[in-house]
Each structure stands twice: as C-alpha cells, then as structure tokens.
Coordinates of C-alpha atoms and ligand atoms in Angstrom, one line a residue:
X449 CA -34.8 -25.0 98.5
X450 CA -36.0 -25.0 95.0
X451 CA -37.7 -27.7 93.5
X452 CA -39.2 -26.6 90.3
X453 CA -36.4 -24.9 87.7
X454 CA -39.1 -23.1 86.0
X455 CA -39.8 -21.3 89.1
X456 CA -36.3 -19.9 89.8
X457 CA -36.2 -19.2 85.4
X458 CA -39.1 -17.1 85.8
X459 CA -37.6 -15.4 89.0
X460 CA -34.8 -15.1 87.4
X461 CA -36.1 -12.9 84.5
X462 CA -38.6 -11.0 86.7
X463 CA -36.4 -9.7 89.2
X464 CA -33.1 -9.1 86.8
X465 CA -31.1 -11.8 87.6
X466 CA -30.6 -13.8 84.0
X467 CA -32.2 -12.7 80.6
X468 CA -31.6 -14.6 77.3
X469 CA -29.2 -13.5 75.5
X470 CA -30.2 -11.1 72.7
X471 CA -33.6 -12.4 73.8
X472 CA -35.6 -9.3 71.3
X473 CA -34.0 -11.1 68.3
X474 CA -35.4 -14.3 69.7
X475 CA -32.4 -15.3 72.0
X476 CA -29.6 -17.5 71.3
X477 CA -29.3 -21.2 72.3
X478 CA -26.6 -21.2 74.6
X479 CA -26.1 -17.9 75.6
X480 CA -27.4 -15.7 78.7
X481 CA -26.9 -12.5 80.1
X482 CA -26.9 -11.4 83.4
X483 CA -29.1 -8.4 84.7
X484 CA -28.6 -5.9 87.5
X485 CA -29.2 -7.9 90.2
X486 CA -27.5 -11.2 88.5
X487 CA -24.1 -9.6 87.8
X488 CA -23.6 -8.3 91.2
X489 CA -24.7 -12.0 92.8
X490 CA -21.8 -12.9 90.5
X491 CA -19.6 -10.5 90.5
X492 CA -20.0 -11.2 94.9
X493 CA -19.0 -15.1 94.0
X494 CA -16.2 -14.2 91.9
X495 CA -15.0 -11.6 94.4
X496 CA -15.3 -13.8 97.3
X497 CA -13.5 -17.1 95.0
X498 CA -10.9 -14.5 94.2
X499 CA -10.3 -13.0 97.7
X500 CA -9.9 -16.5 99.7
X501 CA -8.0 -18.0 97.1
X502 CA -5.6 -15.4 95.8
X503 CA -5.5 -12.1 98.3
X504 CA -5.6 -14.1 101.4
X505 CA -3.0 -16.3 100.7
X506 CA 1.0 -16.3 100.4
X507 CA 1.1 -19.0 98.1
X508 CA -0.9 -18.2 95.2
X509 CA -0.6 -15.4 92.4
X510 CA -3.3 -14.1 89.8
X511 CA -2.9 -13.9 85.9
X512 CA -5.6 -12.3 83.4
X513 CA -4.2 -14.2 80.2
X514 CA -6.0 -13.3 76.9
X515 CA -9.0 -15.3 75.1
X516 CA -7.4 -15.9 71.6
X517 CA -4.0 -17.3 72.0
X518 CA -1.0 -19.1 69.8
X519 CA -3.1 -21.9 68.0
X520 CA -0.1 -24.2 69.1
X521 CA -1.5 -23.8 72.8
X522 CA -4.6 -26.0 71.6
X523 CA -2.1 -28.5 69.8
X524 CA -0.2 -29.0 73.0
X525 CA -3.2 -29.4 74.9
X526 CA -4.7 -32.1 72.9
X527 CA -8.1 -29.3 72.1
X528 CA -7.5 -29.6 68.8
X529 CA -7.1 -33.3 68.5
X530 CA -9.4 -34.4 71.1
X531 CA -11.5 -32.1 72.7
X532 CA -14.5 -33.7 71.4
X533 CA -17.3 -35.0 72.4
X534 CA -19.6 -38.2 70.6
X535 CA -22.5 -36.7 69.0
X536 CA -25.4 -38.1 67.4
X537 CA -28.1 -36.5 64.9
X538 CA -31.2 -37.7 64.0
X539 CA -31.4 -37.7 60.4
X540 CA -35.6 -37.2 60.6
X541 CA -35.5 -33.7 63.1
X542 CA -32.2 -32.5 62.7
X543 CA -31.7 -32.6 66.4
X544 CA -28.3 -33.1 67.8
X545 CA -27.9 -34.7 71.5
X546 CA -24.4 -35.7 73.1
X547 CA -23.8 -39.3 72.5
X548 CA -22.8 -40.2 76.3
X549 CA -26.1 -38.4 77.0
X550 CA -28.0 -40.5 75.1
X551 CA -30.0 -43.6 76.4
X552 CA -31.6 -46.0 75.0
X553 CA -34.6 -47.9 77.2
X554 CA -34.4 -51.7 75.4
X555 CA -38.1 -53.4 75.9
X556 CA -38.8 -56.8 74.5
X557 CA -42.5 -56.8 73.4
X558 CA -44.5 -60.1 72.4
X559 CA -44.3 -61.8 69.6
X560 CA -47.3 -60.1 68.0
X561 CA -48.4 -56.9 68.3
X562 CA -52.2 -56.5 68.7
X563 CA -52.9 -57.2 64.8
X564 CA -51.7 -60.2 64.9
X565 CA -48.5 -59.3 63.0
X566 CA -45.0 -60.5 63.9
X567 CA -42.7 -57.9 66.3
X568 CA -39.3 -58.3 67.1
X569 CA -37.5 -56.0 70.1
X570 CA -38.1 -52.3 69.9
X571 CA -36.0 -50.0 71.3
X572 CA -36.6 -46.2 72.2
X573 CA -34.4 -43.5 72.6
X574 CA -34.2 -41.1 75.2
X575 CA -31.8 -37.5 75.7
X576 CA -30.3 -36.7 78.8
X577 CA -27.6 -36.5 81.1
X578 CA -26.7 -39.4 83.6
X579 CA -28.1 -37.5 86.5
X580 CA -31.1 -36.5 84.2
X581 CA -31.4 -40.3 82.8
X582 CA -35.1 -40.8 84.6
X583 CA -37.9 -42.3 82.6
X584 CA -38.8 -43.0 79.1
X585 CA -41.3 -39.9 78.6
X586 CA -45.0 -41.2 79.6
X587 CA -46.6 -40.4 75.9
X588 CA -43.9 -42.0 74.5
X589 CA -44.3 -45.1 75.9
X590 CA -48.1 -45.3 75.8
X591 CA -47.5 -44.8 72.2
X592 CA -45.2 -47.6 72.2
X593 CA -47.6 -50.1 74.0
X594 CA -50.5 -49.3 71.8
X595 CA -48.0 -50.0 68.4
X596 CA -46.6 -53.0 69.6
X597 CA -48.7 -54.0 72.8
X598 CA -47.6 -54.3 76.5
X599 CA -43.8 -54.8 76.4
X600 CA -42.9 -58.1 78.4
X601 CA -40.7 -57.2 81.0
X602 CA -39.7 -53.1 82.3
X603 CA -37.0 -51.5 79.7
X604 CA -33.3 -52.3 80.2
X605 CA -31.3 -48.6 79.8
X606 CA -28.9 -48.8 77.7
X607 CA -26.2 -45.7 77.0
X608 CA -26.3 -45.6 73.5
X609 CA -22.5 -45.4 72.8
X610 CA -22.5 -49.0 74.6
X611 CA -25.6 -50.0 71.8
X612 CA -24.9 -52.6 69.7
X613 CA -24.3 -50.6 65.9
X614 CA -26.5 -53.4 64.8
X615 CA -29.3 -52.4 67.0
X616 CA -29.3 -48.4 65.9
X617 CA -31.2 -49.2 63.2
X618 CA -34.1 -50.2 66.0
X619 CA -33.9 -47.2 67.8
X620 CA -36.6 -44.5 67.9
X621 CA -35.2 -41.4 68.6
X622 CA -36.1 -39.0 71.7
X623 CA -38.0 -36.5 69.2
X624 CA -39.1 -38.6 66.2
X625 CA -41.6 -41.1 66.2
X626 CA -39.7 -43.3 63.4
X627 CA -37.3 -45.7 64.1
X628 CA -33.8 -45.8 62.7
X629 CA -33.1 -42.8 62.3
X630 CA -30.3 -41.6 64.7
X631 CA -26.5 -41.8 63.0
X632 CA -23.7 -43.3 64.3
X633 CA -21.7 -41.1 67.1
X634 CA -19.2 -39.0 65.3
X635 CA -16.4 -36.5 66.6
X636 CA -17.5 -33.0 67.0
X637 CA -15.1 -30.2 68.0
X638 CA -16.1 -28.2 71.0
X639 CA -14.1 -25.2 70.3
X640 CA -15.0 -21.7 68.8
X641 CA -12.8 -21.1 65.3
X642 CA -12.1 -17.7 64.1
X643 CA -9.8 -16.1 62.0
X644 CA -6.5 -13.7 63.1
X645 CA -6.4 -10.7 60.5
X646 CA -7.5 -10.1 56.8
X647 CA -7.2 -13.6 54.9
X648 CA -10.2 -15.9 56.4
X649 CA -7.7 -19.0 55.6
X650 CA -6.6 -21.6 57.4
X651 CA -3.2 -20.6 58.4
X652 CA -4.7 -17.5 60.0
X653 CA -7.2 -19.9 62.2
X654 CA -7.6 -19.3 66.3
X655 CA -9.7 -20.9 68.6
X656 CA -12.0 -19.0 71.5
X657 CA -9.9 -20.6 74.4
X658 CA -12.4 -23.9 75.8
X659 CA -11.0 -23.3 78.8
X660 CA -8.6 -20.6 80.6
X661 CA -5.8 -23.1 82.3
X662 CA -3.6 -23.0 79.5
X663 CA -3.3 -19.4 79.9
X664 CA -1.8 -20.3 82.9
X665 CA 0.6 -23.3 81.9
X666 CA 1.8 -21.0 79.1
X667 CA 2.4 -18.0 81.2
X668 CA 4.2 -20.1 83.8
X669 CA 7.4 -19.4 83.1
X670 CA 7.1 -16.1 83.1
X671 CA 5.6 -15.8 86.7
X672 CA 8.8 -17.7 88.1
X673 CA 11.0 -15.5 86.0
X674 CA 10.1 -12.5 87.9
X675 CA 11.3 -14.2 90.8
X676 CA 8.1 -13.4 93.7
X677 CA 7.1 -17.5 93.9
X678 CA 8.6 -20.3 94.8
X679 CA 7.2 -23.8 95.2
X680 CA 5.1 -25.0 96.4
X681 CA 2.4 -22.0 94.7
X682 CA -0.3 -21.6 92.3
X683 CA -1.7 -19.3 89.5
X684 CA -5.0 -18.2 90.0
X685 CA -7.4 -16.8 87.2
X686 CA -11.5 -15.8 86.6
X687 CA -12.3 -15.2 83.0
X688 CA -14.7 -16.5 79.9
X689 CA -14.6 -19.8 78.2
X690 CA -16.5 -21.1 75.3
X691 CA -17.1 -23.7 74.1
X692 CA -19.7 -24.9 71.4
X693 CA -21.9 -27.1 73.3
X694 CA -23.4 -29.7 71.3
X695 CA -26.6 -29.6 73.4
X696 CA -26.7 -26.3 75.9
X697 CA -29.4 -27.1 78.0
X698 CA -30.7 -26.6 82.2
X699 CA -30.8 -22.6 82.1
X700 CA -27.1 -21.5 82.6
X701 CA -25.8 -24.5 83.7
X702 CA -24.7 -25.7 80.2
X703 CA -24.0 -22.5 78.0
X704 CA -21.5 -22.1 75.2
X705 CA -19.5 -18.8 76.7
X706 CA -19.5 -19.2 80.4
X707 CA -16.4 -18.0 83.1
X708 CA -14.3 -19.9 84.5
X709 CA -12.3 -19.8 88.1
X710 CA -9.3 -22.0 88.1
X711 CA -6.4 -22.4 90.3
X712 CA -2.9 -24.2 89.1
X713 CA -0.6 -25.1 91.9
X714 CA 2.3 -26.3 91.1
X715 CA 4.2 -28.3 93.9
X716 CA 7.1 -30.7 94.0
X717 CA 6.1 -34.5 92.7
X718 CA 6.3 -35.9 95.8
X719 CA 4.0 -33.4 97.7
X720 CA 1.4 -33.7 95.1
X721 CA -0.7 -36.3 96.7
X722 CA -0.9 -33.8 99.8
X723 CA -2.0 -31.2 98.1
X724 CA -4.4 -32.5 95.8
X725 CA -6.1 -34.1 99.7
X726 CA -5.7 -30.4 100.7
X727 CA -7.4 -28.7 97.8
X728 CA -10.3 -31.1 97.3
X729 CA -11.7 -30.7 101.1
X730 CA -10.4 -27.1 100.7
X731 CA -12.5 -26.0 97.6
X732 CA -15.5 -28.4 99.1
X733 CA -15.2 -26.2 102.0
X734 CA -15.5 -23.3 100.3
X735 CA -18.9 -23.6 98.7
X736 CA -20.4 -24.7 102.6
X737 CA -18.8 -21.7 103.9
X738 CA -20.3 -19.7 101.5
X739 CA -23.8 -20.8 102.2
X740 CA -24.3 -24.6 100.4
X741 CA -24.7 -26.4 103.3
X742 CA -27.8 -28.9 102.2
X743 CA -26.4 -32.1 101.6
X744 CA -27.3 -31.3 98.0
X745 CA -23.9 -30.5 97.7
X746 CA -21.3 -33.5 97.7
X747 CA -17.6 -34.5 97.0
X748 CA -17.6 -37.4 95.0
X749 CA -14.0 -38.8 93.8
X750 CA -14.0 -40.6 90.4
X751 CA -13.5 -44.2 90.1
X752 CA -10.3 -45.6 88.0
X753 CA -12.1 -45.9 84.5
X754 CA -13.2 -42.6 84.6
X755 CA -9.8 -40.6 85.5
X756 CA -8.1 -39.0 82.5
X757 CA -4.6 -41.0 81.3
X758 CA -2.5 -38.5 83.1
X759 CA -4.2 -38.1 86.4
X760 CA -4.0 -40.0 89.2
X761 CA -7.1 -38.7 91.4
X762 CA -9.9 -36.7 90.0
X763 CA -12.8 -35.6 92.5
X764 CA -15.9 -33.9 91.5
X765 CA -17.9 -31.0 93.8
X766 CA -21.1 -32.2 92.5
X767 CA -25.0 -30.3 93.3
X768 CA -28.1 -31.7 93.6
X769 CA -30.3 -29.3 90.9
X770 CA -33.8 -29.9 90.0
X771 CA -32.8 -31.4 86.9
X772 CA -30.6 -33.8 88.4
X773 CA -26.9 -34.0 90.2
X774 CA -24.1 -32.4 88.0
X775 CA -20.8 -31.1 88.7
X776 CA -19.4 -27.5 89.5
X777 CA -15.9 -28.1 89.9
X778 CA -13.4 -30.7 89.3
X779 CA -10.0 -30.6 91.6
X780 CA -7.4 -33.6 89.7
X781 CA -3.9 -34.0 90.2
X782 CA -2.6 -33.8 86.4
X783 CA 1.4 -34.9 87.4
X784 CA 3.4 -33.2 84.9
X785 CA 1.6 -33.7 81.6
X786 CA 0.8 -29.9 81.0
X787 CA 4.2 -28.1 81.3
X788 CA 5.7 -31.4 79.9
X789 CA 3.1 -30.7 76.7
X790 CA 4.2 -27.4 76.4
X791 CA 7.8 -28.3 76.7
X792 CA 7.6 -30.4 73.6
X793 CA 5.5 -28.1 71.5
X794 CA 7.5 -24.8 72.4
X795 CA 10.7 -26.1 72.7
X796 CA 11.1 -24.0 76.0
X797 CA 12.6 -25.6 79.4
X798 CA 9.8 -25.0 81.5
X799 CA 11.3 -26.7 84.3
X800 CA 11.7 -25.6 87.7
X801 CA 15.2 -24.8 89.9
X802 CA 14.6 -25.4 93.6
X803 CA 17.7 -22.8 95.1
X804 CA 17.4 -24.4 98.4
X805 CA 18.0 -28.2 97.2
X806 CA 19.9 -27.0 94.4
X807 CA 17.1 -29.4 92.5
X808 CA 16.1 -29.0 88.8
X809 CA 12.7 -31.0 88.2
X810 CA 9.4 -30.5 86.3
X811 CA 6.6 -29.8 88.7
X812 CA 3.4 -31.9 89.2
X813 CA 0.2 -29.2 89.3
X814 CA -3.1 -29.9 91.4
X815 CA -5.9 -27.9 89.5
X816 CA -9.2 -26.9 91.0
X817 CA -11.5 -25.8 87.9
X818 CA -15.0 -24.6 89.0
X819 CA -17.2 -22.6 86.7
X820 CA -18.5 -19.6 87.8
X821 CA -22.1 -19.6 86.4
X822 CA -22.7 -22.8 88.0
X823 CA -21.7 -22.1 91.0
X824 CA -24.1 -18.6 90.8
X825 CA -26.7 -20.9 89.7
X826 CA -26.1 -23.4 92.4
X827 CA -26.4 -20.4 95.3
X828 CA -29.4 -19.3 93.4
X829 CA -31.4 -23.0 93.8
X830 CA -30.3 -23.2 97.3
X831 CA -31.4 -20.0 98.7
X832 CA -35.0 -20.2 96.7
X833 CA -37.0 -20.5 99.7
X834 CA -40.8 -20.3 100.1
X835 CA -42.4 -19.7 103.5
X836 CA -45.4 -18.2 105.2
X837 CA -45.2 -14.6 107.0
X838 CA -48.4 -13.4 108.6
X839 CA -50.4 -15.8 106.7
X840 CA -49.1 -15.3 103.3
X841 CA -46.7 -17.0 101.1
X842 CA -43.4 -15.5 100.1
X843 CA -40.5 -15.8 97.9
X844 CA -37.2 -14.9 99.6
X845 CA -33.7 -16.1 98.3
X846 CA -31.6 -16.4 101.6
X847 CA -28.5 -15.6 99.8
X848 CA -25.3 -15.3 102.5
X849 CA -24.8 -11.9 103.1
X850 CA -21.1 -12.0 101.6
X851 CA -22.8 -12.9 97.9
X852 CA -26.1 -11.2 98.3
X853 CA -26.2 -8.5 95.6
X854 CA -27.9 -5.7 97.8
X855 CA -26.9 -5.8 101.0
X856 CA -29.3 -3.2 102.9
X857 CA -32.0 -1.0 101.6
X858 CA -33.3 1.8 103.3
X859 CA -37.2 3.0 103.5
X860 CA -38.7 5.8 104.9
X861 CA -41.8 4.6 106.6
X862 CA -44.0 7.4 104.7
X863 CA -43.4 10.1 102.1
X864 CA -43.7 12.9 104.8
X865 CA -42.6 14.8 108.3
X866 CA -38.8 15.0 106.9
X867 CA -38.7 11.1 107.1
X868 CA -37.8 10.8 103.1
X869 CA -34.7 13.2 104.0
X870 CA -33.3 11.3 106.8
X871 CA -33.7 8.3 105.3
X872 CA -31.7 9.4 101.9
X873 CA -29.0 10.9 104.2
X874 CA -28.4 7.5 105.9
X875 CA -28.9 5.9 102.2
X876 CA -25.9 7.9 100.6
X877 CA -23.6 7.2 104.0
X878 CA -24.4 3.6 103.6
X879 CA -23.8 3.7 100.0
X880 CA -20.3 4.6 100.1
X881 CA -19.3 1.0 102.2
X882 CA -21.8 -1.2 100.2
X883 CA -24.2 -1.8 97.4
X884 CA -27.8 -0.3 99.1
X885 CA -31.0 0.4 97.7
X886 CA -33.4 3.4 98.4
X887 CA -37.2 2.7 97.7
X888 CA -40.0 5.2 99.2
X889 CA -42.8 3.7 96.4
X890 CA -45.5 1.6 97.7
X891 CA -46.6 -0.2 101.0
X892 CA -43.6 -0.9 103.3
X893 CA -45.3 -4.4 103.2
X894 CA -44.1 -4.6 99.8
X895 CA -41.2 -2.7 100.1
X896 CA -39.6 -5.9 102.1
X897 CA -41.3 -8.1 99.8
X898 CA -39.6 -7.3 97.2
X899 CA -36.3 -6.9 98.7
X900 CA -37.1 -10.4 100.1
X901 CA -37.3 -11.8 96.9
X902 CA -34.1 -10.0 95.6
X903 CA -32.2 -11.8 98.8
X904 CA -31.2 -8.2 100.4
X905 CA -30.4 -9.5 104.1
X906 CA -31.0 -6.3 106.1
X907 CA -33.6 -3.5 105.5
X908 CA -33.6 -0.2 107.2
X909 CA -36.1 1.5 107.8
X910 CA -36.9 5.3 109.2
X911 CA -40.2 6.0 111.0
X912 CA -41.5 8.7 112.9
X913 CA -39.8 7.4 116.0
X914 CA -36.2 8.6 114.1
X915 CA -37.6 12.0 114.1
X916 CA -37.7 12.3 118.1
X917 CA -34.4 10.1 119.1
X918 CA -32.8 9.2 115.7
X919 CA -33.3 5.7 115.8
X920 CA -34.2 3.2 113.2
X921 CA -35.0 -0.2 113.0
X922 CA -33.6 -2.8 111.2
X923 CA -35.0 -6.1 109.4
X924 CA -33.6 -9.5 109.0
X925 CA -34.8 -11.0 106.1
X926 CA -34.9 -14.3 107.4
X927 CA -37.0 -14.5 110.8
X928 CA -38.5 -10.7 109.6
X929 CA -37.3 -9.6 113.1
X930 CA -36.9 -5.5 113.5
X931 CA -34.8 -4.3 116.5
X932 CA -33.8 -0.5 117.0
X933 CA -30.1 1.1 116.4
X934 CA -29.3 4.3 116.4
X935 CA -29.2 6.7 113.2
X936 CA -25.9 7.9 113.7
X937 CA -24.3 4.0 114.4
X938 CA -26.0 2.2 111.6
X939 CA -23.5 1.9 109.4
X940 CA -21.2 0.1 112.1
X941 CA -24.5 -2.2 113.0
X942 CA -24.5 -2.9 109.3
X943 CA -21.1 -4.0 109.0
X944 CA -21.0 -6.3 112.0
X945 CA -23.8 -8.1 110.8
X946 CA -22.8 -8.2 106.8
X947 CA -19.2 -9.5 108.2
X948 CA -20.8 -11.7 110.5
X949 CA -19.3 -10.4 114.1
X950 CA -23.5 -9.9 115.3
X951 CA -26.4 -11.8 115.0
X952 CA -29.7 -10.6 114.3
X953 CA -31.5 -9.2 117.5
X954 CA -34.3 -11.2 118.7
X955 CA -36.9 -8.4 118.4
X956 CA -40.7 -8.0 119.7
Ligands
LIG1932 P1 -19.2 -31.2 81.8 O1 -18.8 -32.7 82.0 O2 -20.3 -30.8 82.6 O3 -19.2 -30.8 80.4 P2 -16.4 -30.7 82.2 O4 -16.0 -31.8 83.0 O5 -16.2 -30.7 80.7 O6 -18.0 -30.4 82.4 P3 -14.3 -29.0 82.9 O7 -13.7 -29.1 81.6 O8 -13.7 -29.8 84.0 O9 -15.8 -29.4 82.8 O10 -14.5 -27.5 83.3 C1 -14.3 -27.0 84.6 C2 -15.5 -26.3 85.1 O11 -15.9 -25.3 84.1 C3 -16.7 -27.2 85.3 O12 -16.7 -27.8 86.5 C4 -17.9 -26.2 85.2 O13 -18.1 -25.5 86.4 C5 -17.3 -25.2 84.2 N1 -17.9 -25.5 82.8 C6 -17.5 -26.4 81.9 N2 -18.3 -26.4 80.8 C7 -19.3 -25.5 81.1 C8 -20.4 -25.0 80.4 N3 -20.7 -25.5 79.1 N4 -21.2 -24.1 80.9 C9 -21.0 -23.6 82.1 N5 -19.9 -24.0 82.9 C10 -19.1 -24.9 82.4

C-alpha cells in the first residue's frame, strides 16, 4: 500500500494513468485528464458501479440527464442560495484556502521576546483539511521561536471559523510571514455560471450542474409516468460534475469537474430507515468486494451536529490516503425535502400513487453519492505495492482483475521459430473477449515488469515448448507463478480466472 503520494503522481504520469490537464499550456489548477491506461481503470469502476447497481437489480433504473439544466433546478435545491463554502484570502499572497480547512495553532509566548521587548500571544495559521490538520510546518515554527522566543506551552489548534474576529488580526497566515493579513470568511459560490444563447445577461444565466442528483429528482416523474417502477426503486446515474473548488488540492481527489455515481431510491416513509441500514453496509460492501479490503477503508456515521437539517442519518465511506482520511461517498436519508423542493418551485405534484394500497404520499429517498475519481484514486493507493522478486524491487499495482485495465498480455518468448505468429493469433482471439496487450520488444524480464506496474493480472506467454504441443504458460502477477494450459483452451483458462471461478496454479 502506498505511502508516499508523490510516488503513485509520478506513476501515474509515467505509465498513462493521469496527466494534468492541458499540462503543455502549463496545466490547469483543478483539472486532470485521464490517459490510456487511466480511463479504462475507470471506465472498469464505472462499469462494475453500474452493473451491480443498475443491470443486476429489479429495483433500480438508469437516467443520463443533461449538464446545464432549468436555472430553477438550482433554486429549488438551495445551489444557488447556499451552496457555498467559507473562504478566506490572504490579502498579502492572494491565496485563497477553505475557511473550515483552515487552522489556526494558538501559542502563548513569554512576555518578552529575546530583545527584551514586550510580546503578547501570537497565533499562526495553517491550510488543511481535518484529516490533513497535522503540524504547524517545522520552518515555520522555528521562525516563530527565534521572533518571539520558545513559546510557553505546545499550540492549542484552533479552526479558524471558531477564532475569535478579534484575534484575526494576530494571525500569520499559512503562506505569508506577516501577521494580520487573512480576511474575514466570506460566501463563495461553488458553482460554474455560463450563459444560454446570444445575450451574456443575466436572465440568460445557467449553472454547470455541482452535482447530478437533481437530474434525477427532476426527471422523477417522468420515470413513474412510463409506468415500469413501482416503489420501493431508485434512479441510478454516472456523469460529470463541477464545481469551482475554492482550493483543488491532493491529485484528483479534489478537482473542479469530476464524475459522479449516484443512486436515488425512493421508498415509502416508513421503510426509509430500512433502507438507508441497507444501502450504507451495501455500498460499504461494495468497495471491499471490489478489492479495498485494508482497514484504510471505514464506514463512519455522522454525529447529530454535522447532519444536514433535512436528514436524519448521514454516513460517510471514508479512505485512509496518504494525505489523510477523506470521504468517497456519502449514503443519507434526505425524507422528502427534494421532490417536496421541487414541488414548490415547479408547481408540479410530484407525488407518488401506491395502486395496491390505493395510497397517495410523497416518497422519502435514500441517496448513495460516491464520486468516481475518488474511488479510482482510492483503488489506485491501495493496490501500489512494492515487493522484492529475485532480488530486486518492483512496482506492481494489484488492481482486482474486474477493474484492472489490461487484463492479459501476450509475449512471444523471442522474435523467432514462428513463436511471434502464434502468439499474435492467440492475441487477436483474446482480444475479441477482453482488453489484451501484445508486446514482443525487450527482455521478457521486462516485458512482466512493465505489465506489473500497469496492474495487468495474467500474462501469456508462448515459448518454444508451444511450437511442439501448443502449450503456453501463464503468469500471475502477484506470486509471479507460471503454470502450462493449452493454446487452444486459453481463452476459457482466462475467463475462469478474470471471473474468479480458478485460482492461480501453484507452479514450479
Ligand atoms: P467534500 O466534503 O469532500 O467537498 P462533499 O461532501 O461536498 O465532499 P458530496 O456533495 O456529498 O461531497 O458529493 C458526493 C461525492 O462526490 C463525494 O463523496 C465525492 O466522491 C464526490 N465529489 C464531491 N466533490 C468532489 C470534488 N471536488 N472532486 C472529486 N470528487 C468529488
């Protein structure tokens, strides 16, 4: 498991997973792209979020709503009042940091500093996120003891939305050396405004949707209407968000356009309570089944104070990253506040009639919201793994065969003796079931190297014992075990193993 970010960042680049966005123009803050290997990794996630959740099941349907909608969605939603976050600048470097991200480390110094001239208490800002809020950076606070000597006692961390306004003026922000110079947290609108037509004025304004549930609560009527559901069922849909970040940060895990997977199930008030205990172990499930099964990953529920006004139980699927434990999904039992919303801003009756009890009532929805780009990201930290084969290191990313973006490549041993042909035969038969590579360049050595590295579970390789029986071997990228199958039957070997109905063969 991965330790160091910068490690997986740099792996990341090297092998095609991630790149900056428009990185020859000198990137964009907030914005990646995802190369050949990366999108099929997530493509894989969002294929295997989509099939267990919406193909395999008789109680949920999918929806692909579109990006911009009616501005009125946002009103309705409380975006466009509300969705803001606290942000502070600092007036001396023009950075901007997220105000419930901000801390502020409180030490008391002596009296006099070591001129001999009267201090008072000093405070000194730090960035970063709860799970990030660690120490107050070591130059920083030798800088700090030599201006005002040793402090008395350690710092007391205060958040700064909690800081006395009286104290700001004492603060020394995390990237200035001057005190007082961070403002007062102020409103900031997360969402992406743009303009519908011709005119750039403000009756033609839209909004980049923040987030694609209301896609779903507006489209909910319609789904009823054509009369396939019936309650208890959900709406189920994987597409981009954006939203204007005040402080993207951690590689991907904090962009400004990311994609979201998010389930709405709407079920009868009564049954909500059941279903929001189903969907929170159910979703938690999900992410171990799929290969997270470090107890890096953890179900945390949130306490009273931090549960929005309509919801009655929030939980968080929360990872342990490098940089500290953050959430990728959020499962909450929102009662009726969204269709009611959209009831009072459309006008429409978005209630629901129960034939069998002859019932008309409003239903309560459970959502699951995860975020696709942290989830890749959290499969990525979790199958960095570093071991020792033969005496030397290597980089592998034990990625679970359902998610891994190559799932075989095929080598001929050497470039000779009629193996390249057989070997590009069994390639374009394989190729037609799965995504496979073909690579007859270099030592074979390196050849699984490299397909270590890119978390390809099986290789296959043909040697010159092929050319007598038709046999090859295969490679687990794990233990590095090779066992024989036969040519003709490796396609079916291939499959059992991807789909998990055989185990690798304990070879010589
Ligand atoms: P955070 O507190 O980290 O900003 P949030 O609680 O605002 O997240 P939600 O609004 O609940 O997030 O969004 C649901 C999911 O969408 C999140 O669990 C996450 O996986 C994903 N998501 C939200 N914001 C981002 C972002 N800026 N970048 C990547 N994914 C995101």
């Amino acid at each position: 498991m991965l330790e160091d970010m910068d490690k997986l960042v740099s792996l990341c680049k090297r092998r095609g997973f991630v790149f900056p966005s428009s990185e020859i123009y000198g990137g964009i803050n907030g914005f990646w792209d995802y190369g050949p290997l990366g999108v099929e990794l997530k493509r894989n996630i969002k294929d295997a979020w989509w099939r267990d959740n919406v193909r395999m099941r008789d109680d949920m349907v999918g929806l692909d709503s579109s990006i911009i909608m009616n501005p009125r969605v946002w009103e309705a939603s409380g975006h466009v009042g509300g969705f803001s976050d606290p942000m502070v600048d600092c007036r001396g470097t023009k950075e901007r940091y997220r105000a419930d991200q901000l801390f502020v480390f409180a030490y008391v110094f002596p009296a006099v500093n070591h001129k001999g001239e009267p201090t008072e208490a000093w405070l000194a800002g730090l960035g970063g996120t709860a799970g990030e809020a660690g120490e107050l950076p070591e130059k920083k606070a030798a800088k700090l003891a030599k201006r005002f000597g040793q402090p008395a006692a350690p710092p007391s961390i205060i958040p700064y939305m909690q800081l006395d306004p009286n104290d700001r003026d004492k603060v020394i922000g995390p990237s200035t050396d001057d005190r007082g110079t961070l403002t007062a947290p102020r409103a900031f609108n997360l969402m992406f405004k743009t303009f519908v037509g011709a005119l750039e004025n403000e009756s033609n304004v839209a909004y980049l949707r923040p987030e694609t549930a209301q896609g779903i609560f507006a489209n909910f009527k319609n789904v009823v209407d054509t009369g396939r559901v019936k309650i208890p069922f959900g709406i189920a849909q994987i597409g981009k968000s954006f939203r204007n970040e005040i402080n993207p940060r951690n590689f991907t895990f904090r962009s400004r356009e990311f994609e979201q997977m998010e389930i709405e199930f709407f079920c009868r008030p009564e049954e909500a309570k059941e279903w929001y205990a189903y969907w929170r172990q159910e979703r938690f499930r999900w992410y171990v089944e799929l290969g997270l099964q470090s107890d890096r990953l953890r179900l945390r529920d949130h306490d009273a104070d931090e549960l929005a006004f309509y919801s009655t139980a929030t939980a968080d699927i929360e990872y342990t990253f490098p940089f500290g434990i953050s959430e990728l999904e959020g499962i909450a039992d929102r009662g009726d506040y969204d269709l009611s919303q959209h009831m009072k801003y459309s006008g429409k009756d978005l209630s629901y009639f129960d034939e069998d009890r002859k019932e008309r009532f409003v239903p309560h929805v459970v959502e699951p919201s995860a975020g696709a780009d942290r989830a890749t990201l959290a499969f990525l930290c979790e199958a960095y793994t570093v071991d020792e084969v033969g005496g030397e290191s290597r980089t592998l990313l034990k990625f679970h065969p359902r998610i891994a973006p190559i799932k075989a490549a095929v080598f001929p041993l050497v470039k000779r003796d009629g193996m390249p042909e057989r070997a590009e035969a069994i390639y374009r038969e394989l190729k037609r079931h799965y995504n496979v590579s073909y690579d007859e360049k270099g030592a074979i050595g390196r050849r699984y190297r490299r397909q270590d590295e890119a978390g390809t579970p099986f290789c296959v390789t043909i040697d010159s014992q092929t050319l007598t029986d038709d046999t090859v071997t295969i490679r687990d990228r794990d233990s590095c075990r090779q066992w024989r199958v036969a040519g003709a039957g490796v396609g079916a070997a291939l499959g059992d193993l991807l789909e998990g109905r055989a185990v690798p063969e304990a070879g010589p």
